[in-house]
Amino acid sequence: MTLPNLNRLLMLETLERVPDGGGGYSEVWVPLGHLWANVSARTGRERSEAGVPISAMSYKIVVRGSPYGAPSRPKPDQRFREGPRLFLIRAVAERDDNGRYLTCFADEEIVT
């Protein structure tokens, strides 16, 4: 196995519910920490939502492994942030038998 080139610094974020004071809640993205990653494009497509064209790109993002339950271990429905870019994590799998690296399959959507 060749070692991945972890050359991009991404912020891992998770969605949390925050009480709104009126019996309901708001959802906010909370930073969990930075991870060095290797980001590579997979496939792209364009679709229309409510008449608005949206460009969707799929990515494979490799980060260092973390034990299950650790806050630094990415999970589906969390996201990575790189400046204004957002990568929603769809699935996570071990890249190698020893769990030294994780592969995150993520999507980035942009209104065109």
PDB file of N, CA and C in Angstrom:
ATOM      1  N   MET A   1       0.840  -1.181   0.000  1.00  0.00           N
ATOM      2  CA  MET A   1       0.000   0.000   0.000  1.00  0.00           C
ATOM      3  C   MET A   1       0.884   1.242   0.000  1.00  0.00           C
ATOM      4  N   THR A   2       0.630   2.149  -0.907  1.00  0.00           N
ATOM      5  CA  THR A   2       1.349   3.419  -0.903  1.00  0.00           C
ATOM      6  C   THR A   2       0.691   4.350   0.113  1.00  0.00           C
ATOM      7  N   LEU A   3       1.518   5.119   0.782  1.00  0.00           N
ATOM      8  CA  LEU A   3       0.999   6.049   1.785  1.00  0.00           C
ATOM      9  C   LEU A   3       0.356   7.244   1.096  1.00  0.00           C
ATOM     10  N   PRO A   4      -0.804   7.683   1.589  1.00  0.00           N
ATOM     11  CA  PRO A   4      -1.458   8.842   0.977  1.00  0.00           C
ATOM     12  C   PRO A   4      -0.709  10.124   1.311  1.00  0.00           C
ATOM     13  N   ASN A   5      -0.769  11.077   0.399  1.00  0.00           N
ATOM     14  CA  ASN A   5      -0.173  12.388   0.609  1.00  0.00           C
ATOM     15  C   ASN A   5      -1.219  13.280   1.278  1.00  0.00           C
ATOM     16  N   LEU A   6      -1.143  13.402   2.592  1.00  0.00           N
ATOM     17  CA  LEU A   6      -2.116  14.193   3.349  1.00  0.00           C
ATOM     18  C   LEU A   6      -1.684  15.658   3.311  1.00  0.00           C
ATOM     19  N   ASN A   7      -2.104  16.356   2.258  1.00  0.00           N
ATOM     20  CA  ASN A   7      -1.593  17.702   1.998  1.00  0.00           C
ATOM     21  C   ASN A   7      -2.635  18.805   2.083  1.00  0.00           C
ATOM     22  N   ARG A   8      -3.852  18.481   2.513  1.00  0.00           N
ATOM     23  CA  ARG A   8      -4.896  19.508   2.642  1.00  0.00           C
ATOM     24  C   ARG A   8      -5.477  19.477   4.051  1.00  0.00           C
ATOM     25  N   LEU A   9      -5.553  20.650   4.656  1.00  0.00           N
ATOM     26  CA  LEU A   9      -6.063  20.766   6.020  1.00  0.00           C
ATOM     27  C   LEU A   9      -7.565  21.039   5.967  1.00  0.00           C
ATOM     28  N   LEU A  10      -8.356  20.094   6.502  1.00  0.00           N
ATOM     29  CA  LEU A  10      -9.810  20.206   6.504  1.00  0.00           C
ATOM     30  C   LEU A  10     -10.323  20.301   7.937  1.00  0.00           C
ATOM     31  N   MET A  11     -11.418  21.030   8.125  1.00  0.00           N
ATOM     32  CA  MET A  11     -12.080  21.104   9.425  1.00  0.00           C
ATOM     33  C   MET A  11     -13.207  20.077   9.429  1.00  0.00           C
ATOM     34  N   LEU A  12     -13.239  19.193  10.434  1.00  0.00           N
ATOM     35  CA  LEU A  12     -14.329  18.245  10.602  1.00  0.00           C
ATOM     36  C   LEU A  12     -15.408  18.924  11.438  1.00  0.00           C
ATOM     37  N   GLU A  13     -16.661  18.881  10.954  1.00  0.00           N
ATOM     38  CA  GLU A  13     -17.780  19.520  11.649  1.00  0.00           C
ATOM     39  C   GLU A  13     -18.919  18.519  11.821  1.00  0.00           C
ATOM     40  N   THR A  14     -19.687  18.707  12.900  1.00  0.00           N
ATOM     41  CA  THR A  14     -20.854  17.873  13.146  1.00  0.00           C
ATOM     42  C   THR A  14     -22.071  18.751  13.380  1.00  0.00           C
ATOM     43  N   LEU A  15     -23.238  18.234  13.042  1.00  0.00           N
ATOM     44  CA  LEU A  15     -24.483  18.976  13.188  1.00  0.00           C
ATOM     45  C   LEU A  15     -25.050  18.727  14.583  1.00  0.00           C
ATOM     46  N   GLU A  16     -25.357  19.817  15.302  1.00  0.00           N
ATOM     47  CA  GLU A  16     -25.930  19.698  16.646  1.00  0.00           C
ATOM     48  C   GLU A  16     -27.188  20.536  16.749  1.00  0.00           C
ATOM     49  N   ARG A  17     -28.096  20.058  17.587  1.00  0.00           N
ATOM     50  CA  ARG A  17     -29.325  20.805  17.870  1.00  0.00           C
ATOM     51  C   ARG A  17     -29.088  21.712  19.068  1.00  0.00           C
ATOM     52  N   VAL A  18     -29.531  22.968  18.925  1.00  0.00           N
ATOM     53  CA  VAL A  18     -29.370  23.954  19.986  1.00  0.00           C
ATOM     54  C   VAL A  18     -30.755  24.488  20.323  1.00  0.00           C
ATOM     55  N   PRO A  19     -31.146  24.482  21.613  1.00  0.00           N
ATOM     56  CA  PRO A  19     -32.466  25.003  21.977  1.00  0.00           C
ATOM     57  C   PRO A  19     -32.618  26.457  21.526  1.00  0.00           C
ATOM     58  N   ASP A  20     -33.818  26.787  21.023  1.00  0.00           N
ATOM     59  CA  ASP A  20     -34.054  28.154  20.555  1.00  0.00           C
ATOM     60  C   ASP A  20     -34.752  29.027  21.588  1.00  0.00           C
ATOM     61  N   GLY A  21     -35.031  28.472  22.785  1.00  0.00           N
ATOM     62  CA  GLY A  21     -35.657  29.244  23.850  1.00  0.00           C
ATOM     63  C   GLY A  21     -37.169  29.266  23.768  1.00  0.00           C
ATOM     64  N   GLY A  22     -37.740  28.733  22.694  1.00  0.00           N
ATOM     65  CA  GLY A  22     -39.193  28.723  22.536  1.00  0.00           C
ATOM     66  C   GLY A  22     -39.745  27.308  22.481  1.00  0.00           C
ATOM     67  N   GLY A  23     -38.999  26.344  22.976  1.00  0.00           N
ATOM     68  CA  GLY A  23     -39.450  24.964  22.973  1.00  0.00           C
ATOM     69  C   GLY A  23     -38.982  24.173  21.762  1.00  0.00           C
ATOM     70  N   GLY A  24     -38.380  24.839  20.805  1.00  0.00           N
ATOM     71  CA  GLY A  24     -37.868  24.168  19.616  1.00  0.00           C
ATOM     72  C   GLY A  24     -36.353  24.149  19.621  1.00  0.00           C
ATOM     73  N   TYR A  25     -35.795  24.033  18.457  1.00  0.00           N
ATOM     74  CA  TYR A  25     -34.343  24.006  18.359  1.00  0.00           C
ATOM     75  C   TYR A  25     -33.903  24.509  16.991  1.00  0.00           C
ATOM     76  N   SER A  26     -32.649  24.878  16.931  1.00  0.00           N
ATOM     77  CA  SER A  26     -31.983  25.223  15.680  1.00  0.00           C
ATOM     78  C   SER A  26     -30.874  24.219  15.468  1.00  0.00           C
ATOM     79  N   GLU A  27     -30.479  24.017  14.227  1.00  0.00           N
ATOM     80  CA  GLU A  27     -29.361  23.137  13.938  1.00  0.00           C
ATOM     81  C   GLU A  27     -28.175  23.990  13.518  1.00  0.00           C
ATOM     82  N   VAL A  28     -27.017  23.732  14.139  1.00  0.00           N
ATOM     83  CA  VAL A  28     -25.791  24.469  13.833  1.00  0.00           C
ATOM     84  C   VAL A  28     -24.651  23.486  13.628  1.00  0.00           C
ATOM     85  N   TRP A  29     -23.713  23.861  12.750  1.00  0.00           N
ATOM     86  CA  TRP A  29     -22.520  23.043  12.520  1.00  0.00           C
ATOM     87  C   TRP A  29     -21.452  23.446  13.521  1.00  0.00           C
ATOM     88  N   VAL A  30     -20.940  22.452  14.257  1.00  0.00           N
ATOM     89  CA  VAL A  30     -19.953  22.680  15.316  1.00  0.00           C
ATOM     90  C   VAL A  30     -18.619  22.072  14.884  1.00  0.00           C
ATOM     91  N   PRO A  31     -17.526  22.862  14.941  1.00  0.00           N
ATOM     92  CA  PRO A  31     -16.212  22.311  14.581  1.00  0.00           C
ATOM     93  C   PRO A  31     -15.725  21.296  15.608  1.00  0.00           C
ATOM     94  N   LEU A  32     -15.135  20.199  15.107  1.00  0.00           N
ATOM     95  CA  LEU A  32     -14.567  19.171  15.983  1.00  0.00           C
ATOM     96  C   LEU A  32     -13.044  19.181  15.968  1.00  0.00           C
ATOM     97  N   GLY A  33     -12.456  19.749  14.931  1.00  0.00           N
ATOM     98  CA  GLY A  33     -11.003  19.795  14.842  1.00  0.00           C
ATOM     99  C   GLY A  33     -10.531  19.662  13.410  1.00  0.00           C
ATOM    100  N   HIS A  34      -9.255  19.952  13.201  1.00  0.00           N
ATOM    101  CA  HIS A  34      -8.653  19.870  11.870  1.00  0.00           C
ATOM    102  C   HIS A  34      -8.049  18.494  11.621  1.00  0.00           C
ATOM    103  N   LEU A  35      -8.148  18.037  10.374  1.00  0.00           N
ATOM    104  CA  LEU A  35      -7.527  16.787   9.950  1.00  0.00           C
ATOM    105  C   LEU A  35      -6.794  17.032   8.639  1.00  0.00           C
ATOM    106  N   TRP A  36      -5.582  16.480   8.532  1.00  0.00           N
ATOM    107  CA  TRP A  36      -4.869  16.516   7.260  1.00  0.00           C
ATOM    108  C   TRP A  36      -5.439  15.422   6.377  1.00  0.00           C
ATOM    109  N   ALA A  37      -5.641  15.733   5.096  1.00  0.00           N
ATOM    110  CA  ALA A  37      -6.330  14.804   4.207  1.00  0.00           C
ATOM    111  C   ALA A  37      -5.740  14.803   2.799  1.00  0.00           C
ATOM    112  N   ASN A  38      -6.039  13.726   2.103  1.00  0.00           N
ATOM    113  CA  ASN A  38      -5.802  13.630   0.666  1.00  0.00           C
ATOM    114  C   ASN A  38      -7.177  13.639   0.019  1.00  0.00           C
ATOM    115  N   VAL A  39      -7.419  14.585  -0.877  1.00  0.00           N
ATOM    116  CA  VAL A  39      -8.730  14.752  -1.509  1.00  0.00           C
ATOM    117  C   VAL A  39      -8.591  14.460  -2.991  1.00  0.00           C
ATOM    118  N   SER A  40      -9.392  13.506  -3.489  1.00  0.00           N
ATOM    119  CA  SER A  40      -9.370  13.202  -4.918  1.00  0.00           C
ATOM    120  C   SER A  40     -10.801  13.114  -5.447  1.00  0.00           C
ATOM    121  N   ALA A  41     -10.985  13.685  -6.643  1.00  0.00           N
ATOM    122  CA  ALA A  41     -12.303  13.698  -7.267  1.00  0.00           C
ATOM    123  C   ALA A  41     -12.650  12.313  -7.782  1.00  0.00           C
ATOM    124  N   ARG A  42     -13.935  11.973  -7.722  1.00  0.00           N
ATOM    125  CA  ARG A  42     -14.422  10.689  -8.246  1.00  0.00           C
ATOM    126  C   ARG A  42     -15.309  10.929  -9.461  1.00  0.00           C
ATOM    127  N   THR A  43     -16.538  11.339  -9.260  1.00  0.00           N
ATOM    128  CA  THR A  43     -17.459  11.570 -10.371  1.00  0.00           C
ATOM    129  C   THR A  43     -18.223  12.858 -10.146  1.00  0.00           C
ATOM    130  N   GLY A  44     -18.760  13.390 -11.218  1.00  0.00           N
ATOM    131  CA  GLY A  44     -19.549  14.608 -11.129  1.00  0.00           C
ATOM    132  C   GLY A  44     -20.838  14.477 -11.920  1.00  0.00           C
ATOM    133  N   ARG A  45     -21.792  15.308 -11.574  1.00  0.00           N
ATOM    134  CA  ARG A  45     -23.058  15.327 -12.289  1.00  0.00           C
ATOM    135  C   ARG A  45     -23.721  16.678 -12.067  1.00  0.00           C
ATOM    136  N   GLU A  46     -24.685  16.983 -12.900  1.00  0.00           N
ATOM    137  CA  GLU A  46     -25.460  18.208 -12.732  1.00  0.00           C
ATOM    138  C   GLU A  46     -26.920  17.823 -12.686  1.00  0.00           C
ATOM    139  N   ARG A  47     -27.646  18.474 -11.781  1.00  0.00           N
ATOM    140  CA  ARG A  47     -29.078  18.223 -11.663  1.00  0.00           C
ATOM    141  C   ARG A  47     -29.787  19.544 -11.409  1.00  0.00           C
ATOM    142  N   SER A  48     -31.091  19.499 -11.460  1.00  0.00           N
ATOM    143  CA  SER A  48     -31.884  20.696 -11.231  1.00  0.00           C
ATOM    144  C   SER A  48     -32.765  20.467 -10.009  1.00  0.00           C
ATOM    145  N   GLU A  49     -32.791  21.439  -9.127  1.00  0.00           N
ATOM    146  CA  GLU A  49     -33.637  21.371  -7.941  1.00  0.00           C
ATOM    147  C   GLU A  49     -34.434  22.656  -7.874  1.00  0.00           C
ATOM    148  N   ALA A  50     -35.757  22.552  -7.997  1.00  0.00           N
ATOM    149  CA  ALA A  50     -36.657  23.712  -8.023  1.00  0.00           C
ATOM    150  C   ALA A  50     -36.249  24.678  -9.134  1.00  0.00           C
ATOM    151  N   GLY A  51     -35.825  24.115 -10.259  1.00  0.00           N
ATOM    152  CA  GLY A  51     -35.451  24.931 -11.405  1.00  0.00           C
ATOM    153  C   GLY A  51     -34.070  25.561 -11.331  1.00  0.00           C
ATOM    154  N   VAL A  52     -33.321  25.244 -10.264  1.00  0.00           N
ATOM    155  CA  VAL A  52     -31.983  25.801 -10.088  1.00  0.00           C
ATOM    156  C   VAL A  52     -30.959  24.716 -10.407  1.00  0.00           C
ATOM    157  N   PRO A  53     -30.013  24.984 -11.329  1.00  0.00           N
ATOM    158  CA  PRO A  53     -29.002  23.965 -11.632  1.00  0.00           C
ATOM    159  C   PRO A  53     -28.007  23.818 -10.476  1.00  0.00           C
ATOM    160  N   ILE A  54     -27.734  22.557 -10.124  1.00  0.00           N
ATOM    161  CA  ILE A  54     -26.796  22.248  -9.046  1.00  0.00           C
ATOM    162  C   ILE A  54     -25.747  21.285  -9.577  1.00  0.00           C
ATOM    163  N   SER A  55     -24.493  21.648  -9.393  1.00  0.00           N
ATOM    164  CA  SER A  55     -23.372  20.796  -9.773  1.00  0.00           C
ATOM    165  C   SER A  55     -22.984  19.980  -8.547  1.00  0.00           C
ATOM    166  N   ALA A  56     -22.997  18.653  -8.675  1.00  0.00           N
ATOM    167  CA  ALA A  56     -22.644  17.769  -7.561  1.00  0.00           C
ATOM    168  C   ALA A  56     -21.397  16.978  -7.933  1.00  0.00           C
ATOM    169  N   MET A  57     -20.415  17.022  -7.067  1.00  0.00           N
ATOM    170  CA  MET A  57     -19.152  16.330  -7.297  1.00  0.00           C
ATOM    171  C   MET A  57     -18.918  15.366  -6.148  1.00  0.00           C
ATOM    172  N   SER A  58     -18.477  14.153  -6.474  1.00  0.00           N
ATOM    173  CA  SER A  58     -18.193  13.129  -5.480  1.00  0.00           C
ATOM    174  C   SER A  58     -16.675  13.061  -5.257  1.00  0.00           C
ATOM    175  N   TYR A  59     -16.268  12.916  -3.992  1.00  0.00           N
ATOM    176  CA  TYR A  59     -14.847  12.892  -3.639  1.00  0.00           C
ATOM    177  C   TYR A  59     -14.520  11.702  -2.754  1.00  0.00           C
ATOM    178  N   LYS A  60     -13.275  11.261  -2.838  1.00  0.00           N
ATOM    179  CA  LYS A  60     -12.704  10.291  -1.915  1.00  0.00           C
ATOM    180  C   LYS A  60     -11.704  11.077  -1.071  1.00  0.00           C
ATOM    181  N   ILE A  61     -11.925  11.091   0.242  1.00  0.00           N
ATOM    182  CA  ILE A  61     -11.079  11.861   1.157  1.00  0.00           C
ATOM    183  C   ILE A  61     -10.441  10.892   2.151  1.00  0.00           C
ATOM    184  N   VAL A  62      -9.110  10.830   2.150  1.00  0.00           N
ATOM    185  CA  VAL A  62      -8.381   9.916   3.029  1.00  0.00           C
ATOM    186  C   VAL A  62      -7.777  10.718   4.182  1.00  0.00           C
ATOM    187  N   VAL A  63      -8.012  10.241   5.413  1.00  0.00           N
ATOM    188  CA  VAL A  63      -7.460  10.865   6.628  1.00  0.00           C
ATOM    189  C   VAL A  63      -6.822   9.773   7.485  1.00  0.00           C
ATOM    190  N   ARG A  64      -6.067  10.180   8.493  1.00  0.00           N
ATOM    191  CA  ARG A  64      -5.487   9.201   9.419  1.00  0.00           C
ATOM    192  C   ARG A  64      -6.609   8.520  10.199  1.00  0.00           C
ATOM    193  N   GLY A  65      -6.400   7.253  10.529  1.00  0.00           N
ATOM    194  CA  GLY A  65      -7.398   6.493  11.265  1.00  0.00           C
ATOM    195  C   GLY A  65      -7.534   6.961  12.699  1.00  0.00           C
ATOM    196  N   SER A  66      -8.703   6.739  13.252  1.00  0.00           N
ATOM    197  CA  SER A  66      -9.008   7.022  14.658  1.00  0.00           C
ATOM    198  C   SER A  66      -9.878   5.878  15.168  1.00  0.00           C
ATOM    199  N   PRO A  67      -9.808   5.575  16.465  1.00  0.00           N
ATOM    200  CA  PRO A  67     -10.648   4.502  17.000  1.00  0.00           C
ATOM    201  C   PRO A  67     -12.135   4.861  16.940  1.00  0.00           C
ATOM    202  N   TYR A  68     -12.980   3.827  16.876  1.00  0.00           N
ATOM    203  CA  TYR A  68     -14.423   4.059  16.934  1.00  0.00           C
ATOM    204  C   TYR A  68     -14.769   4.850  18.178  1.00  0.00           C
ATOM    205  N   GLY A  69     -15.660   5.820  18.038  1.00  0.00           N
ATOM    206  CA  GLY A  69     -16.100   6.629  19.168  1.00  0.00           C
ATOM    207  C   GLY A  69     -15.248   7.854  19.428  1.00  0.00           C
ATOM    208  N   ALA A  70     -14.057   7.937  18.828  1.00  0.00           N
ATOM    209  CA  ALA A  70     -13.202   9.108  19.024  1.00  0.00           C
ATOM    210  C   ALA A  70     -13.803  10.302  18.280  1.00  0.00           C
ATOM    211  N   PRO A  71     -13.780  11.495  18.868  1.00  0.00           N
ATOM    212  CA  PRO A  71     -14.344  12.661  18.191  1.00  0.00           C
ATOM    213  C   PRO A  71     -13.629  12.986  16.878  1.00  0.00           C
ATOM    214  N   SER A  72     -12.391  12.543  16.733  1.00  0.00           N
ATOM    215  CA  SER A  72     -11.621  12.819  15.516  1.00  0.00           C
ATOM    216  C   SER A  72     -11.931  11.837  14.390  1.00  0.00           C
ATOM    217  N   ARG A  73     -12.757  10.825  14.655  1.00  0.00           N
ATOM    218  CA  ARG A  73     -13.108   9.852  13.615  1.00  0.00           C
ATOM    219  C   ARG A  73     -14.351  10.351  12.866  1.00  0.00           C
ATOM    220  N   PRO A  74     -14.204  10.635  11.572  1.00  0.00           N
ATOM    221  CA  PRO A  74     -15.352  11.114  10.788  1.00  0.00           C
ATOM    222  C   PRO A  74     -16.472  10.069  10.742  1.00  0.00           C
ATOM    223  N   LYS A  75     -17.712  10.569  10.642  1.00  0.00           N
ATOM    224  CA  LYS A  75     -18.897   9.713  10.547  1.00  0.00           C
ATOM    225  C   LYS A  75     -19.787  10.224   9.425  1.00  0.00           C
ATOM    226  N   PRO A  76     -20.630   9.347   8.875  1.00  0.00           N
ATOM    227  CA  PRO A  76     -21.599   9.815   7.878  1.00  0.00           C
ATOM    228  C   PRO A  76     -22.475  10.928   8.469  1.00  0.00           C
ATOM    229  N   ASP A  77     -22.856  11.862   7.627  1.00  0.00           N
ATOM    230  CA  ASP A  77     -23.679  13.031   7.956  1.00  0.00           C
ATOM    231  C   ASP A  77     -22.905  14.128   8.686  1.00  0.00           C
ATOM    232  N   GLN A  78     -21.609  13.929   8.918  1.00  0.00           N
ATOM    233  CA  GLN A  78     -20.755  15.041   9.313  1.00  0.00           C
ATOM    234  C   GLN A  78     -20.238  15.658   8.016  1.00  0.00           C
ATOM    235  N   ARG A  79     -19.416  16.693   8.138  1.00  0.00           N
ATOM    236  CA  ARG A  79     -18.862  17.287   6.929  1.00  0.00           C
ATOM    237  C   ARG A  79     -17.456  17.802   7.181  1.00  0.00           C
ATOM    238  N   PHE A  80     -16.728  17.952   6.070  1.00  0.00           N
ATOM    239  CA  PHE A  80     -15.431  18.619   6.076  1.00  0.00           C
ATOM    240  C   PHE A  80     -15.621  20.002   5.489  1.00  0.00           C
ATOM    241  N   ARG A  81     -14.877  20.969   6.030  1.00  0.00           N
ATOM    242  CA  ARG A  81     -14.884  22.328   5.504  1.00  0.00           C
ATOM    243  C   ARG A  81     -13.460  22.691   5.107  1.00  0.00           C
ATOM    244  N   GLU A  82     -13.342  23.294   3.932  1.00  0.00           N
ATOM    245  CA  GLU A  82     -12.067  23.845   3.478  1.00  0.00           C
ATOM    246  C   GLU A  82     -12.376  25.244   2.969  1.00  0.00           C
ATOM    247  N   GLY A  83     -12.223  26.226   3.861  1.00  0.00           N
ATOM    248  CA  GLY A  83     -12.624  27.595   3.514  1.00  0.00           C
ATOM    249  C   GLY A  83     -14.120  27.606   3.233  1.00  0.00           C
ATOM    250  N   PRO A  84     -14.536  28.099   2.051  1.00  0.00           N
ATOM    251  CA  PRO A  84     -15.971  28.133   1.730  1.00  0.00           C
ATOM    252  C   PRO A  84     -16.507  26.797   1.195  1.00  0.00           C
ATOM    253  N   ARG A  85     -15.628  25.849   0.932  1.00  0.00           N
ATOM    254  CA  ARG A  85     -16.049  24.560   0.354  1.00  0.00           C
ATOM    255  C   ARG A  85     -16.519  23.609   1.449  1.00  0.00           C
ATOM    256  N   LEU A  86     -17.603  22.877   1.162  1.00  0.00           N
ATOM    257  CA  LEU A  86     -18.187  21.935   2.110  1.00  0.00           C
ATOM    258  C   LEU A  86     -18.307  20.565   1.464  1.00  0.00           C
ATOM    259  N   PHE A  87     -17.848  19.529   2.179  1.00  0.00           N
ATOM    260  CA  PHE A  87     -17.885  18.150   1.703  1.00  0.00           C
ATOM    261  C   PHE A  87     -18.708  17.324   2.697  1.00  0.00           C
ATOM    262  N   LEU A  88     -19.934  16.954   2.311  1.00  0.00           N
ATOM    263  CA  LEU A  88     -20.799  16.168   3.183  1.00  0.00           C
ATOM    264  C   LEU A  88     -20.389  14.705   3.117  1.00  0.00           C
ATOM    265  N   ILE A  89     -20.087  14.125   4.281  1.00  0.00           N
ATOM    266  CA  ILE A  89     -19.605  12.740   4.355  1.00  0.00           C
ATOM    267  C   ILE A  89     -20.794  11.786   4.238  1.00  0.00           C
ATOM    268  N   ARG A  90     -20.725  10.869   3.262  1.00  0.00           N
ATOM    269  CA  ARG A  90     -21.785   9.882   3.024  1.00  0.00           C
ATOM    270  C   ARG A  90     -21.456   8.526   3.635  1.00  0.00           C
ATOM    271  N   ALA A  91     -20.168   8.138   3.620  1.00  0.00           N
ATOM    272  CA  ALA A  91     -19.751   6.831   4.155  1.00  0.00           C
ATOM    273  C   ALA A  91     -18.279   6.898   4.549  1.00  0.00           C
ATOM    274  N   VAL A  92     -17.883   6.021   5.487  1.00  0.00           N
ATOM    275  CA  VAL A  92     -16.492   5.952   5.967  1.00  0.00           C
ATOM    276  C   VAL A  92     -16.093   4.481   6.037  1.00  0.00           C
ATOM    277  N   ALA A  93     -14.880   4.175   5.552  1.00  0.00           N
ATOM    278  CA  ALA A  93     -14.372   2.800   5.595  1.00  0.00           C
ATOM    279  C   ALA A  93     -12.881   2.819   5.895  1.00  0.00           C
ATOM    280  N   GLU A  94     -12.400   1.744   6.534  1.00  0.00           N
ATOM    281  CA  GLU A  94     -10.966   1.611   6.752  1.00  0.00           C
ATOM    282  C   GLU A  94     -10.283   1.417   5.402  1.00  0.00           C
ATOM    283  N   ARG A  95      -9.163   2.101   5.210  1.00  0.00           N
ATOM    284  CA  ARG A  95      -8.421   1.999   3.950  1.00  0.00           C
ATOM    285  C   ARG A  95      -7.488   0.792   3.955  1.00  0.00           C
ATOM    286  N   ASP A  96      -7.051   0.388   5.154  1.00  0.00           N
ATOM    287  CA  ASP A  96      -6.113  -0.738   5.265  1.00  0.00           C
ATOM    288  C   ASP A  96      -6.543  -1.635   6.424  1.00  0.00           C
ATOM    289  N   ASP A  97      -5.976  -2.828   6.476  1.00  0.00           N
ATOM    290  CA  ASP A  97      -6.355  -3.808   7.500  1.00  0.00           C
ATOM    291  C   ASP A  97      -6.072  -3.348   8.924  1.00  0.00           C
ATOM    292  N   ASN A  98      -5.090  -2.494   9.102  1.00  0.00           N
ATOM    293  CA  ASN A  98      -4.716  -2.030  10.447  1.00  0.00           C
ATOM    294  C   ASN A  98      -5.471  -0.780  10.877  1.00  0.00           C
ATOM    295  N   GLY A  99      -6.280  -0.202  10.013  1.00  0.00           N
ATOM    296  CA  GLY A  99      -7.046   0.995  10.358  1.00  0.00           C
ATOM    297  C   GLY A  99      -6.202   2.243  10.498  1.00  0.00           C
ATOM    298  N   ARG A 100      -5.026   2.260   9.855  1.00  0.00           N
ATOM    299  CA  ARG A 100      -4.158   3.441   9.957  1.00  0.00           C
ATOM    300  C   ARG A 100      -4.726   4.640   9.205  1.00  0.00           C
ATOM    301  N   TYR A 101      -5.525   4.351   8.182  1.00  0.00           N
ATOM    302  CA  TYR A 101      -6.139   5.415   7.380  1.00  0.00           C
ATOM    303  C   TYR A 101      -7.609   5.090   7.154  1.00  0.00           C
ATOM    304  N   LEU A 102      -8.411   6.135   7.021  1.00  0.00           N
ATOM    305  CA  LEU A 102      -9.835   5.996   6.719  1.00  0.00           C
ATOM    306  C   LEU A 102     -10.123   6.648   5.377  1.00  0.00           C
ATOM    307  N   THR A 103     -11.010   6.050   4.608  1.00  0.00           N
ATOM    308  CA  THR A 103     -11.481   6.648   3.370  1.00  0.00           C
ATOM    309  C   THR A 103     -12.895   7.137   3.600  1.00  0.00           C
ATOM    310  N   CYS A 104     -13.101   8.431   3.371  1.00  0.00           N
ATOM    311  CA  CYS A 104     -14.425   9.040   3.501  1.00  0.00           C
ATOM    312  C   CYS A 104     -14.940   9.333   2.088  1.00  0.00           C
ATOM    313  N   PHE A 105     -16.145   8.905   1.813  1.00  0.00           N
ATOM    314  CA  PHE A 105     -16.787   9.199   0.534  1.00  0.00           C
ATOM    315  C   PHE A 105     -17.711  10.378   0.781  1.00  0.00           C
ATOM    316  N   ALA A 106     -17.459  11.473   0.074  1.00  0.00           N
ATOM    317  CA  ALA A 106     -18.155  12.726   0.367  1.00  0.00           C
ATOM    318  C   ALA A 106     -18.646  13.385  -0.916  1.00  0.00           C
ATOM    319  N   ASP A 107     -19.636  14.261  -0.772  1.00  0.00           N
ATOM    320  CA  ASP A 107     -20.196  15.020  -1.883  1.00  0.00           C
ATOM    321  C   ASP A 107     -20.077  16.511  -1.615  1.00  0.00           C
ATOM    322  N   GLU A 108     -19.806  17.242  -2.686  1.00  0.00           N
ATOM    323  CA  GLU A 108     -19.799  18.711  -2.638  1.00  0.00           C
ATOM    324  C   GLU A 108     -20.830  19.180  -3.664  1.00  0.00           C
ATOM    325  N   GLU A 109     -21.748  20.046  -3.231  1.00  0.00           N
ATOM    326  CA  GLU A 109     -22.757  20.570  -4.138  1.00  0.00           C
ATOM    327  C   GLU A 109     -22.587  22.076  -4.262  1.00  0.00           C
ATOM    328  N   ILE A 110     -22.698  22.554  -5.500  1.00  0.00           N
ATOM    329  CA  ILE A 110     -22.526  23.978  -5.785  1.00  0.00           C
ATOM    330  C   ILE A 110     -23.672  24.435  -6.662  1.00  0.00           C
ATOM    331  N   VAL A 111     -24.338  25.516  -6.276  1.00  0.00           N
ATOM    332  CA  VAL A 111     -25.374  26.099  -7.127  1.00  0.00           C
ATOM    333  C   VAL A 111     -24.673  26.817  -8.260  1.00  0.00           C
ATOM    334  N   THR A 112     -25.010  26.431  -9.507  1.00  0.00           N
ATOM    335  CA  THR A 112     -24.332  27.037 -10.662  1.00  0.00           C
ATOM    336  C   THR A 112     -25.159  28.122 -11.300  1.00  0.00           C
TER     337      THR A 112
END
